[in-house]
Amino acid sequence: MTTTGLSVTRLTPVLGAEIHGVHLDTIDESGLRQVHDALIAHQVIFFRDQDISVESQMRLGAHFGELVAHPNDPGLEGHPEVMIIHADESSKRVAGESWHSDVSCDSEPPLGSILRIHTLPETGGDTLFASMYAAFDALSATMQAFLEGLTATHDGAPYYRSVNARIGRDDGGRTYPHATHPVVRTHPESGRKALFVNRMFTTQIEGLSRRESDALLAFLFEHIEQPQFQVRFRWAKDSIAFWDNRCVQHQAIWDYWPETRSGYRVTIKGDRPV
Ligand code: SIN
């Protein structure tokens, strides 16, 4: 199937849209342009019934930029840039259980991620996405101006080491990315401002005392996680979510143990936040 006009159904006033009328295996250049435009407009986009191969998913991701391997996940054998998202009865944790923007501890954090889920529990296993544009826009002008002058440290080590301790993976001798990013970033394509701190990786607002930083981050994390900034995606077999990490945070809900949920994620390299 080639594409002429995709149909786009918005899911909330602030973010999220379902895209119909395209199969991602055979999408043409015009379709890819429309997918790109929908991603920029809606921040996270969803597709249904996409029984595509991992190679096809990689090709789709590569259209938007270089694919990157995860700093704490070995990935699919032979394809380190493909992350296996999997939980079952024996799991001690799942990927993405607290709010985050993927690998924001990198100096050039991912532009976006594309996740296909092929195996689902009977119910549950939804993913929440939140608009960091909406979270920024909802702040007072005074708070916005204060935050716009700030930078923060994003450190991968505390989170990744805690994951490794939970699953019994030896990470001795490993180092993890850490970076300094603006607390408010300007999206390179939309030009909109987005909050860019998250519970998983942001450890310190620079130039503030530890107490001041902890208090401000606690406020921002709680602010960002309000339901009016969110869309909740209910997966079906072979649904795909494509999110823009520059303006969206997400959280995976692990409410289905001991059932199984599985899929593949590809992650697209981004640039340095400004
Ligand atoms: C993640 O990429 O953070 C996991 C998302 C999910 O499993 O829904």
CSV table of C-alpha atoms and ligand atoms in Angstrom, one decimal, residues 83 85-86 94-98 100 102 113 115 117 125-129 159 200 235 241 243 250-253 256 261 265 267, ligand 1:
chain,number,residue,atom,x,y,z
A,83,MET,CA,15.9,-2.7,22.4
A,85,ILE,CA,11.0,-4.5,25.8
A,86,HIS,CA,9.9,-7.6,27.7
A,94,VAL,CA,10.1,-3.3,33.5
A,95,ALA,CA,11.6,-0.6,31.3
A,96,GLY,CA,10.4,2.9,31.8
A,97,GLU,CA,8.4,2.5,35.0
A,98,SER,CA,9.0,6.1,36.2
A,100,HIS,CA,11.3,10.1,31.8
A,102,ASP,CA,14.6,8.4,26.9
A,113,SER,CA,11.6,6.3,19.9
A,115,LEU,CA,7.9,1.0,20.0
A,117,ILE,CA,4.3,-4.2,21.1
A,125,GLY,CA,0.3,-2.6,30.2
A,126,ASP,CA,-0.8,0.9,29.0
A,127,THR,CA,1.8,3.6,28.5
A,128,LEU,CA,1.3,7.2,29.6
A,129,PHE,CA,2.7,10.1,27.6
A,159,TYR,CA,19.1,4.9,37.7
A,200,MET,CA,14.6,9.2,36.1
A,235,TRP,CA,-2.0,-1.1,23.2
A,241,ALA,CA,3.8,4.4,19.3
A,243,TRP,CA,7.1,9.7,20.5
A,250,HIS,CA,6.4,8.7,29.2
A,251,GLN,CA,5.8,6.1,31.8
A,252,ALA,CA,5.1,2.4,31.3
A,253,ILE,CA,2.6,0.9,33.7
A,256,TYR,CA,-0.1,-7.0,34.5
A,261,ARG,CA,4.2,-8.1,27.4
A,265,ARG,CA,12.0,-0.3,20.4
A,267,THR,CA,15.7,4.9,19.3
B,1,SIN,C1,10.0,2.7,27.4
B,1,SIN,O1,10.5,2.8,26.3
B,1,SIN,O2,10.4,3.5,28.3
B,1,SIN,C2,9.0,1.6,27.7
B,1,SIN,C3,7.7,2.0,27.2
B,1,SIN,C4,6.7,0.9,27.3
B,1,SIN,O3,7.0,-0.3,27.5
B,1,SIN,O4,5.5,1.1,27.2
